[in-house]
Each structure stands twice: as C-alpha cells, then as structure tokens.
C-alpha cells in the first residue's frame, strides 16, 4: 500500500495530462480498452517497473500473453504443438530477465560512482527515493543491500506483478467506465459519494479516502461479477476426488467458468441486471465466498487483489472527480472475447466531458433504472 499511496498524486496528475482529458480528447469519441491500456503503461512505469521502458514492457507483455494463449490453446487440442507454448513462455520470461539484470547493473554502477555525502543528507535522500521508488526498484535495493532476495526471486515477483496484473487491471477499468457510462443514475451516486469525501478540495486521495469509497467499490465488484477479468480459472487436481457419482482423477485439470458462476440466479437474482447494491455489507452477508471469484479463491487466489482494487479505485476516482462518461454501445451490442482476459470483441465506445459540461442526452435513449439492460441507442 505504501508504494501506491506514495504515487497517488502522480496518478491524478497523469489523469489530468492524459490525451483523453485534453481539449481534443474531450471532444472525441474513443475506444476504452485501447486508451486505458496506454494509460496502464504509464502506471507500469510509475509504480511497477520504472526506468522509462513502460511502453516497451506494456507492448511486449500484450504480445507475450497473446502468444501464450494461442500456444496453450493449440497444445491442448494438438499435444504435438506444445513447443509453441513453451517457446512463447521462454520469450515471455526473457523480457523481464533483461529488464531486471539491466536494473541491477545500473544500481551497482551508480553505487560505485556515488559521491560521499553527510549522513543527514543521505538519510533524507534515501527517504525521498523510497517514497517514489517503483516496486522493482525496492526489490533490487533489497537484493543489493543484504542479498535476502536472489535475482530469481526478483524475477518471479516482477513477473507476477506485470504479467498477472497488466491486462486484468486495464480491462476491469475499461468495463467499469463503460458500465458507469451506461447507467447515469449510478454515475450520479458515485459523483455524490466523491463530493462528500472531497467537497471542492482538489487534494490528493488518502488511504482513508479510498476506504470511504464504499459505493465505488460496490460498482467495481458488480462490474467484475458481470465481466470477470479472468473468465476461466483452471486448477490441477492433486488427489482423486469423489463428487457424487463421479470421480475426478488425480492430475486432471478442472476449470471454473467464473463468467457463468457469477450469473447463478440462486445467488444473484436477475443476474443480468447491473446492481452495485448486491455488494453492500447487508446484501453480501451469508453469501458463499466461492460464489464470486473474480480474483480466484482458496489457497491459490490472487495475491495482488488488494493492490488491484486500490489501483482501480484510485484511477477511477481520479477520473470521476473531474469528468463524466457517456457510453455509446448498449450491452446487447457488445460481445465478449475470452482470451487470457475477458475483452470486448470490438472495443467500447465512450465519450468524456468535464462535470460542468453537458452531453447532448436527447440523442441517447436509456431504459429507466428498473429495467435490466440498456438496449437501445439512437444518435441523431
């Protein structure tokens, strides 16, 4: 949490300076996933990797993940093609290896060339550096300081951070903004909550502020219910399991289809309706914890889920404190594509305006809140 909170103001400045929120961006219609992925690359550079290589890393990660998905799919159908998956995995691992080794080399050279300073100045400089260090910088620093982390340990941690959290966060933010833009009455509630927390103060968010964004968190959770970032979760069975009259043999692979699981009407009545109130404490009480698994569940759940939720809340609140959304594609016209993450097959069109500006709402027709779906769009 310390790494994230030290960069909160930077996140908010990024929002203000990003193309989407420029004069040109605010007068345009744009595709969410593409733009949010670019925005996420800035976060990769700021918090996770550093060193000015964010776009290279972001692009390489997306290519690598696509190759991994294709290789894994083909090798499942035709085992002889397993080499395609292995090759993609090798390329993927090589990417972070190069970045980490370069980072360690740079740090060692910097230490050797360092000019001695007095202890007080050094302490202040070190504290300042730590407050703005990227995640990988802190790991490398720990490695060089007492070698408690090996280079391989650093690589595994960075792989988890970058690859597991790259498109998952980007696609979740995209689905969230799109759903918020489809439901103006829900967007109004988010704006109201943010206004209560911040008033007219333009200060940066604090940990307490983030914890007070209860309704926004419900919106994020409901979005991930309908559009789980990882729609399919696979687990290898370690021992034979008897399930009713069926035996699931050891070493077989079981798949949990979260996209379907989250639409169980016994757990989530009227499951296609977008209703953030499902995740208020009173409505969540007594719900089976395995009925909702956007971050997986059990001993192998996502270790970065708290970081992911904080990152999403920081970025969404930074945007929604200043802007409002209007989505141009109704739900029945948007089709999903289940790859490594759940993507929109043809993008998500959205318009952004400053909160003191108005949309030409007469050109877009929404069903009232009690209806399940926004299904009709007319642009005159």
Short mmCIF file of C-alpha atoms in Angstrom, two decimals:
data_model
loop_
_atom_site.label_atom_id
_atom_site.label_comp_id
_atom_site.label_asym_id
_atom_site.label_seq_id
_atom_site.Cartn_x
_atom_site.Cartn_y
_atom_site.Cartn_z
CA UNK A 1 0.00 0.00 0.00
CA UNK A 2 2.91 2.34 0.72
CA UNK A 3 4.12 2.16 -2.89
CA UNK A 4 0.66 3.00 -4.20
CA UNK A 5 -0.06 5.80 -1.73
CA UNK A 6 3.28 7.46 -2.46
CA UNK A 7 2.23 7.80 -6.10
CA UNK A 8 -1.42 8.83 -5.64
CA UNK A 9 -0.78 12.42 -6.68
CA UNK A 10 1.17 11.21 -9.70
CA UNK A 11 -1.80 9.07 -10.74
CA UNK A 12 -4.08 12.08 -10.53
CA UNK A 13 -1.66 14.29 -12.48
CA UNK A 14 -1.49 11.56 -15.14
CA UNK A 15 -5.28 11.72 -15.42
CA UNK A 16 -5.14 15.46 -15.90
CA UNK A 17 -2.45 15.33 -18.58
CA UNK A 18 -3.54 12.21 -20.44
CA UNK A 19 -4.73 12.68 -24.03
CA UNK A 20 -8.24 11.50 -23.14
CA UNK A 21 -8.74 14.55 -20.95
CA UNK A 22 -7.19 17.12 -23.25
CA UNK A 23 -9.39 19.55 -25.18
CA UNK A 24 -9.13 17.28 -28.23
CA UNK A 25 -9.84 14.12 -26.25
CA UNK A 26 -12.87 15.64 -24.55
CA UNK A 27 -14.40 16.45 -27.93
CA UNK A 28 -13.86 12.96 -29.32
CA UNK A 29 -15.34 9.51 -29.11
CA UNK A 30 -12.75 6.96 -28.06
CA UNK A 31 -12.32 3.24 -27.56
CA UNK A 32 -11.87 2.39 -23.92
CA UNK A 33 -9.66 -0.68 -23.87
CA UNK A 34 -7.02 0.72 -26.23
CA UNK A 35 -6.74 4.02 -24.37
CA UNK A 36 -6.84 2.51 -20.89
CA UNK A 37 -4.09 0.05 -21.88
CA UNK A 38 -1.88 3.02 -22.82
CA UNK A 39 -2.83 4.67 -19.53
CA UNK A 40 -1.91 1.47 -17.67
CA UNK A 41 1.52 1.55 -19.34
CA UNK A 42 2.12 4.85 -17.53
CA UNK A 43 1.26 3.10 -14.26
CA UNK A 44 3.66 0.26 -15.09
CA UNK A 45 6.45 2.80 -15.47
CA UNK A 46 5.47 4.81 -12.41
CA UNK A 47 4.86 2.06 -9.86
CA UNK A 48 5.97 -1.34 -11.10
CA UNK A 49 8.95 -1.15 -13.46
CA UNK A 50 10.23 2.41 -13.68
CA UNK A 51 13.23 3.20 -15.93
CA UNK A 52 11.33 4.73 -18.88
CA UNK A 53 10.58 1.39 -20.55
CA UNK A 54 6.86 1.27 -19.77
CA UNK A 55 5.52 1.24 -23.33
CA UNK A 56 8.08 -1.36 -24.41
CA UNK A 57 7.12 -3.54 -21.45
CA UNK A 58 3.40 -2.97 -21.96
CA UNK A 59 3.51 -3.86 -25.66
CA UNK A 60 5.79 -6.85 -25.07
CA UNK A 61 3.55 -8.14 -22.29
CA UNK A 62 0.47 -7.99 -24.52
CA UNK A 63 2.25 -9.78 -27.38
CA UNK A 64 3.64 -12.39 -24.99
CA UNK A 65 0.26 -13.02 -23.36
CA UNK A 66 -1.37 -13.44 -26.77
CA UNK A 67 1.32 -15.92 -27.82
CA UNK A 68 0.93 -17.79 -24.55
CA UNK A 69 -2.83 -18.03 -25.00
CA UNK A 70 -2.56 -19.26 -28.60
CA UNK A 71 0.21 -21.70 -27.72
CA UNK A 72 -1.67 -23.09 -24.72
CA UNK A 73 -4.90 -23.45 -26.70
CA UNK A 74 -3.22 -25.22 -29.61
CA UNK A 75 -1.21 -27.54 -27.36
CA UNK A 76 -4.42 -28.56 -25.58
CA UNK A 77 -6.02 -29.53 -28.89
CA UNK A 78 -2.88 -30.91 -30.55
CA UNK A 79 -0.31 -32.02 -27.93
CA UNK A 80 2.46 -32.05 -30.56
CA UNK A 81 2.15 -28.26 -30.71
CA UNK A 82 3.23 -27.93 -27.09
CA UNK A 83 6.51 -26.45 -28.39
CA UNK A 84 4.61 -23.32 -29.45
CA UNK A 85 3.51 -22.75 -25.86
CA UNK A 86 6.99 -23.48 -24.47
CA UNK A 87 8.60 -21.07 -26.93
CA UNK A 88 6.14 -18.29 -26.06
CA UNK A 89 6.80 -18.89 -22.36
CA UNK A 90 10.55 -18.65 -22.95
CA UNK A 91 10.19 -15.33 -24.80
CA UNK A 92 7.93 -14.01 -22.04
CA UNK A 93 10.40 -14.88 -19.30
CA UNK A 94 13.30 -13.42 -21.25
CA UNK A 95 11.62 -10.00 -21.29
CA UNK A 96 11.67 -9.38 -17.54
CA UNK A 97 15.08 -11.04 -17.20
CA UNK A 98 16.67 -8.40 -19.41
CA UNK A 99 14.99 -5.52 -17.59
CA UNK A 100 15.89 -6.83 -14.12
CA UNK A 101 19.51 -7.56 -14.96
CA UNK A 102 19.88 -4.11 -16.53
CA UNK A 103 18.35 -2.52 -13.42
CA UNK A 104 20.77 -4.39 -11.12
CA UNK A 105 23.72 -3.42 -13.32
CA UNK A 106 22.70 0.26 -13.25
CA UNK A 107 22.29 0.25 -9.47
CA UNK A 108 25.70 -1.34 -8.94
CA UNK A 109 27.36 1.20 -11.25
CA UNK A 110 25.58 4.08 -9.50
CA UNK A 111 26.82 2.88 -6.12
CA UNK A 112 30.39 2.60 -7.36
CA UNK A 113 30.29 6.12 -8.80
CA UNK A 114 28.47 7.70 -5.85
CA UNK A 115 29.92 10.85 -4.28
CA UNK A 116 30.11 10.69 -0.45
CA UNK A 117 27.67 12.95 1.41
CA UNK A 118 27.00 13.58 5.10
CA UNK A 119 24.76 11.11 6.94
CA UNK A 120 21.82 13.51 7.41
CA UNK A 121 21.66 14.40 3.70
CA UNK A 122 21.98 10.74 2.78
CA UNK A 123 19.07 9.79 5.04
CA UNK A 124 16.82 12.49 3.53
CA UNK A 125 17.82 11.50 0.01
CA UNK A 126 17.17 7.80 0.74
CA UNK A 127 13.75 8.53 2.24
CA UNK A 128 12.82 10.66 -0.76
CA UNK A 129 13.93 7.92 -3.15
CA UNK A 130 11.98 5.23 -1.31
CA UNK A 131 8.82 7.31 -1.30
CA UNK A 132 8.87 7.48 -5.11
CA UNK A 133 10.52 4.16 -5.94
CA UNK A 134 8.97 1.71 -8.35
CA UNK A 135 8.17 -1.75 -6.99
CA UNK A 136 11.11 -3.31 -8.85
CA UNK A 137 13.49 -0.63 -7.53
CA UNK A 138 12.66 -1.63 -3.96
CA UNK A 139 13.26 -5.32 -4.72
CA UNK A 140 16.59 -4.59 -6.39
CA UNK A 141 17.61 -2.35 -3.48
CA UNK A 142 16.85 -5.17 -1.03
CA UNK A 143 18.86 -7.60 -3.17
CA UNK A 144 21.91 -5.33 -3.24
CA UNK A 145 21.67 -4.41 0.44
CA UNK A 146 21.75 -7.84 2.08
CA UNK A 147 21.10 -10.37 -0.69
CA UNK A 148 17.99 -11.66 1.11
CA UNK A 149 16.33 -11.71 -2.31
CA UNK A 150 18.01 -13.54 -5.17
CA UNK A 151 17.82 -12.30 -8.75
CA UNK A 152 15.45 -15.19 -9.44
CA UNK A 153 13.22 -14.11 -6.52
CA UNK A 154 13.02 -10.61 -8.00
CA UNK A 155 12.18 -12.00 -11.42
CA UNK A 156 9.31 -14.10 -10.04
CA UNK A 157 7.87 -11.16 -8.12
CA UNK A 158 8.07 -8.82 -11.12
CA UNK A 159 6.59 -11.47 -13.42
CA UNK A 160 3.63 -11.80 -11.07
CA UNK A 161 3.14 -8.04 -10.82
CA UNK A 162 3.48 -7.20 -14.50
CA UNK A 163 2.00 -10.20 -16.29
CA UNK A 164 -0.77 -11.12 -13.86
CA UNK A 165 -1.81 -7.51 -13.27
CA UNK A 166 -1.37 -5.97 -16.71
CA UNK A 167 -4.42 -6.60 -18.88
CA UNK A 168 -6.54 -7.68 -15.90
CA UNK A 169 -6.47 -4.18 -14.42
CA UNK A 170 -6.78 -2.47 -17.81
CA UNK A 171 -9.78 -4.49 -18.87
CA UNK A 172 -11.50 -4.10 -15.47
CA UNK A 173 -11.13 -0.32 -15.63
CA UNK A 174 -12.50 -0.36 -19.18
CA UNK A 175 -15.56 -2.42 -18.26
CA UNK A 176 -16.12 -0.22 -15.17
CA UNK A 177 -16.05 3.08 -17.06
CA UNK A 178 -18.28 1.65 -19.78
CA UNK A 179 -20.86 0.35 -17.28
CA UNK A 180 -20.76 3.65 -15.39
CA UNK A 181 -21.35 5.46 -18.67
CA UNK A 182 -24.37 3.26 -19.39
CA UNK A 183 -26.04 3.98 -16.06
CA UNK A 184 -26.20 7.75 -15.38
CA UNK A 185 -28.11 7.29 -12.11
CA UNK A 186 -25.28 5.10 -10.80
CA UNK A 187 -22.73 7.61 -12.05
CA UNK A 188 -24.61 10.32 -10.12
CA UNK A 189 -24.29 8.25 -6.92
CA UNK A 190 -20.54 7.89 -7.45
CA UNK A 191 -20.19 11.64 -8.01
CA UNK A 192 -22.23 12.27 -4.86
CA UNK A 193 -20.01 9.96 -2.80
CA UNK A 194 -16.83 11.59 -4.13
CA UNK A 195 -18.26 15.07 -3.46
CA UNK A 196 -18.98 14.09 0.15
CA UNK A 197 -15.41 12.82 0.57
CA UNK A 198 -13.59 15.67 -1.19
CA UNK A 199 -16.03 18.56 -1.42
CA UNK A 200 -14.47 21.19 -3.66
CA UNK A 201 -10.97 20.37 -2.42
CA UNK A 202 -8.61 19.29 -5.21
CA UNK A 203 -6.29 17.48 -2.79
CA UNK A 204 -4.89 14.05 -3.48
CA UNK A 205 -6.61 10.92 -2.19
CA UNK A 206 -5.57 9.37 1.11
CA UNK A 207 -5.87 5.80 2.32
CA UNK A 208 -8.84 6.89 4.43
CA UNK A 209 -10.50 8.43 1.35
CA UNK A 210 -10.07 5.19 -0.59
CA UNK A 211 -11.57 3.18 2.26
CA UNK A 212 -14.55 5.55 2.31
CA UNK A 213 -15.34 4.95 -1.38
CA UNK A 214 -17.85 2.25 -0.42
CA UNK A 215 -20.26 2.72 -3.31
CA UNK A 216 -17.48 2.96 -5.91
CA UNK A 217 -16.10 -0.34 -4.62
CA UNK A 218 -19.55 -1.90 -4.99
CA UNK A 219 -19.64 -0.68 -8.60
CA UNK A 220 -16.24 -2.24 -9.29
CA UNK A 221 -17.29 -5.54 -7.71
CA UNK A 222 -20.57 -5.67 -9.63
CA UNK A 223 -18.70 -4.94 -12.86
CA UNK A 224 -16.31 -7.81 -12.14
CA UNK A 225 -19.30 -10.05 -11.43
CA UNK A 226 -20.68 -9.50 -14.93
CA UNK A 227 -17.29 -9.18 -16.62
CA UNK A 228 -14.70 -11.11 -14.56
CA UNK A 229 -11.24 -10.13 -15.80
CA UNK A 230 -10.18 -13.78 -15.86
CA UNK A 231 -13.31 -15.64 -17.01
CA UNK A 232 -11.83 -19.14 -16.80
CA UNK A 233 -9.80 -20.45 -13.84
CA UNK A 234 -8.01 -23.80 -14.18
CA UNK A 235 -6.74 -25.95 -11.31
CA UNK A 236 -4.81 -29.23 -11.32
CA UNK A 237 -6.29 -31.93 -9.07
CA UNK A 238 -3.71 -33.36 -6.65
CA UNK A 239 -5.77 -36.30 -5.38
CA UNK A 240 -8.77 -38.30 -6.59
CA UNK A 241 -11.99 -36.51 -5.66
CA UNK A 242 -15.39 -38.17 -5.37
CA UNK A 243 -18.13 -35.77 -6.43
CA UNK A 244 -21.48 -37.53 -6.14
CA UNK A 245 -21.34 -40.49 -8.51
CA UNK A 246 -18.38 -39.00 -10.41
CA UNK A 247 -14.69 -39.49 -9.71
CA UNK A 248 -12.34 -36.68 -10.68
CA UNK A 249 -8.96 -38.39 -11.13
CA UNK A 250 -5.67 -37.10 -9.78
CA UNK A 251 -3.60 -34.94 -12.19
CA UNK A 252 -6.65 -33.92 -14.21
CA UNK A 253 -7.45 -30.25 -14.79
CA UNK A 254 -10.71 -28.74 -13.58
CA UNK A 255 -11.98 -25.46 -14.98
CA UNK A 256 -14.16 -22.94 -13.15
CA UNK A 257 -16.07 -20.75 -15.58
CA UNK A 258 -16.42 -17.58 -13.49
CA UNK A 259 -18.47 -15.83 -16.19
CA UNK A 260 -21.24 -18.43 -15.74
CA UNK A 261 -20.76 -18.93 -11.99
CA UNK A 262 -21.38 -15.21 -11.39
CA UNK A 263 -24.72 -15.47 -13.18
CA UNK A 264 -26.25 -18.09 -10.88
CA UNK A 265 -29.80 -16.76 -10.25
CA UNK A 266 -29.97 -18.55 -6.90
CA UNK A 267 -27.10 -16.38 -5.66
CA UNK A 268 -27.64 -13.26 -7.78
CA UNK A 269 -31.36 -12.81 -8.61
CA UNK A 270 -32.00 -11.25 -12.03
CA UNK A 271 -28.30 -11.87 -12.76
CA UNK A 272 -28.02 -9.74 -15.91
CA UNK A 273 -29.16 -6.61 -14.09
CA UNK A 274 -26.31 -4.26 -13.13
CA UNK A 275 -26.90 -3.60 -9.44
CA UNK A 276 -23.96 -2.48 -7.26
CA UNK A 277 -26.21 -2.78 -4.19
CA UNK A 278 -25.62 -6.55 -4.33
CA UNK A 279 -22.25 -5.91 -2.69
CA UNK A 280 -23.29 -3.78 0.27
CA UNK A 281 -22.38 -5.49 3.58
CA UNK A 282 -26.00 -6.37 4.34
CA UNK A 283 -26.62 -7.89 0.91
CA UNK A 284 -23.31 -9.78 0.89
CA UNK A 285 -23.85 -11.32 4.34
CA UNK A 286 -24.20 -15.09 4.20
CA UNK A 287 -23.17 -15.38 0.55
CA UNK A 288 -20.94 -18.36 -0.19
CA UNK A 289 -17.42 -16.92 -0.67
CA UNK A 290 -16.87 -19.26 -3.62
CA UNK A 291 -19.92 -17.90 -5.47
CA UNK A 292 -17.95 -14.81 -6.50
CA UNK A 293 -14.36 -15.37 -7.61
CA UNK A 294 -13.04 -12.50 -9.78
CA UNK A 295 -9.63 -12.98 -8.13
CA UNK A 296 -9.99 -16.76 -7.85
CA UNK A 297 -10.33 -18.17 -4.31
CA UNK A 298 -8.75 -20.55 -1.86
CA UNK A 299 -5.01 -21.03 -1.22
CA UNK A 300 -4.09 -20.03 -4.80
CA UNK A 301 -6.13 -16.86 -5.04
CA UNK A 302 -4.66 -13.66 -6.48
CA UNK A 303 -2.02 -12.29 -4.12
CA UNK A 304 -2.31 -8.85 -5.69
CA UNK A 305 -6.08 -8.44 -5.34
CA UNK A 306 -5.88 -5.72 -2.68
CA UNK A 307 -3.34 -3.77 -4.72
CA UNK A 308 -5.52 -4.20 -7.83
CA UNK A 309 -8.63 -2.90 -6.05
CA UNK A 310 -6.74 0.09 -4.65
CA UNK A 311 -5.23 0.88 -8.04
CA UNK A 312 -8.64 0.68 -9.74
CA UNK A 313 -10.29 2.87 -7.08
CA UNK A 314 -7.52 5.47 -7.26
CA UNK A 315 -7.69 5.73 -11.03
CA UNK A 316 -11.50 5.64 -11.31
CA UNK A 317 -11.96 8.21 -8.56
CA UNK A 318 -9.27 10.45 -10.08
CA UNK A 319 -11.20 10.42 -13.35
CA UNK A 320 -14.72 10.66 -11.93
CA UNK A 321 -13.91 13.53 -9.55
CA UNK A 322 -13.38 15.65 -12.66
CA UNK A 323 -15.26 14.03 -15.53
CA UNK A 324 -18.41 12.18 -16.50
CA UNK A 325 -18.92 9.41 -19.02
CA UNK A 326 -21.43 8.52 -21.67
CA UNK A 327 -21.19 5.06 -23.22
CA UNK A 328 -22.28 4.73 -26.84
CA UNK A 329 -22.63 0.95 -27.11
CA UNK A 330 -25.54 -0.81 -25.33
CA UNK A 331 -24.89 -4.13 -23.62
CA UNK A 332 -26.77 -6.24 -26.14
CA UNK A 333 -24.49 -4.92 -28.91
CA UNK A 334 -21.23 -5.63 -27.07
CA UNK A 335 -19.79 -9.12 -27.41
CA UNK A 336 -17.09 -10.58 -25.21
CA UNK A 337 -13.96 -12.44 -26.22
CA UNK A 338 -12.49 -14.83 -23.64
CA UNK A 339 -8.73 -15.00 -24.07
CA UNK A 340 -6.31 -14.67 -21.17
CA UNK A 341 -8.67 -11.93 -20.01
CA UNK A 342 -12.28 -11.12 -20.89
CA UNK A 343 -12.16 -8.44 -23.58
CA UNK A 344 -14.80 -6.64 -25.62
CA UNK A 345 -14.53 -8.08 -29.14
CA UNK A 346 -14.94 -4.74 -30.90
CA UNK A 347 -13.95 -2.18 -28.31
CA UNK A 348 -16.15 0.03 -26.13
CA UNK A 349 -17.02 3.50 -27.41
CA UNK A 350 -17.38 6.22 -24.82
CA UNK A 351 -17.47 10.00 -24.60
CA UNK A 352 -15.98 12.06 -21.77
CA UNK A 353 -16.94 15.54 -20.61
CA UNK A 354 -15.95 17.71 -17.68
CA UNK A 355 -18.56 17.51 -14.96
CA UNK A 356 -19.63 21.11 -15.53
CA UNK A 357 -20.34 20.38 -19.20
CA UNK A 358 -23.45 18.72 -20.57
CA UNK A 359 -23.94 15.88 -23.01
CA UNK A 360 -26.49 16.02 -25.78
CA UNK A 361 -28.53 13.46 -23.87
CA UNK A 362 -31.59 13.84 -26.10
CA UNK A 363 -29.68 11.82 -28.71
CA UNK A 364 -29.28 8.77 -26.46
CA UNK A 365 -32.18 6.78 -25.05
CA UNK A 366 -31.74 4.81 -21.83
CA UNK A 367 -34.18 2.42 -20.24
CA UNK A 368 -35.17 3.55 -16.74
CA UNK A 369 -33.26 2.14 -13.73
CA UNK A 370 -35.73 -0.65 -13.02
CA UNK A 371 -35.08 -2.27 -16.40
CA UNK A 372 -32.37 -4.91 -16.71
CA UNK A 373 -30.48 -3.69 -19.77
CA UNK A 374 -29.75 -0.58 -21.73
CA UNK A 375 -30.65 -1.96 -25.13
CA UNK A 376 -31.40 0.92 -27.46
CA UNK A 377 -29.12 3.64 -28.76
CA UNK A 378 -30.07 6.35 -31.23
CA UNK A 379 -27.70 9.06 -32.34
CA UNK A 380 -29.35 11.85 -34.31
#
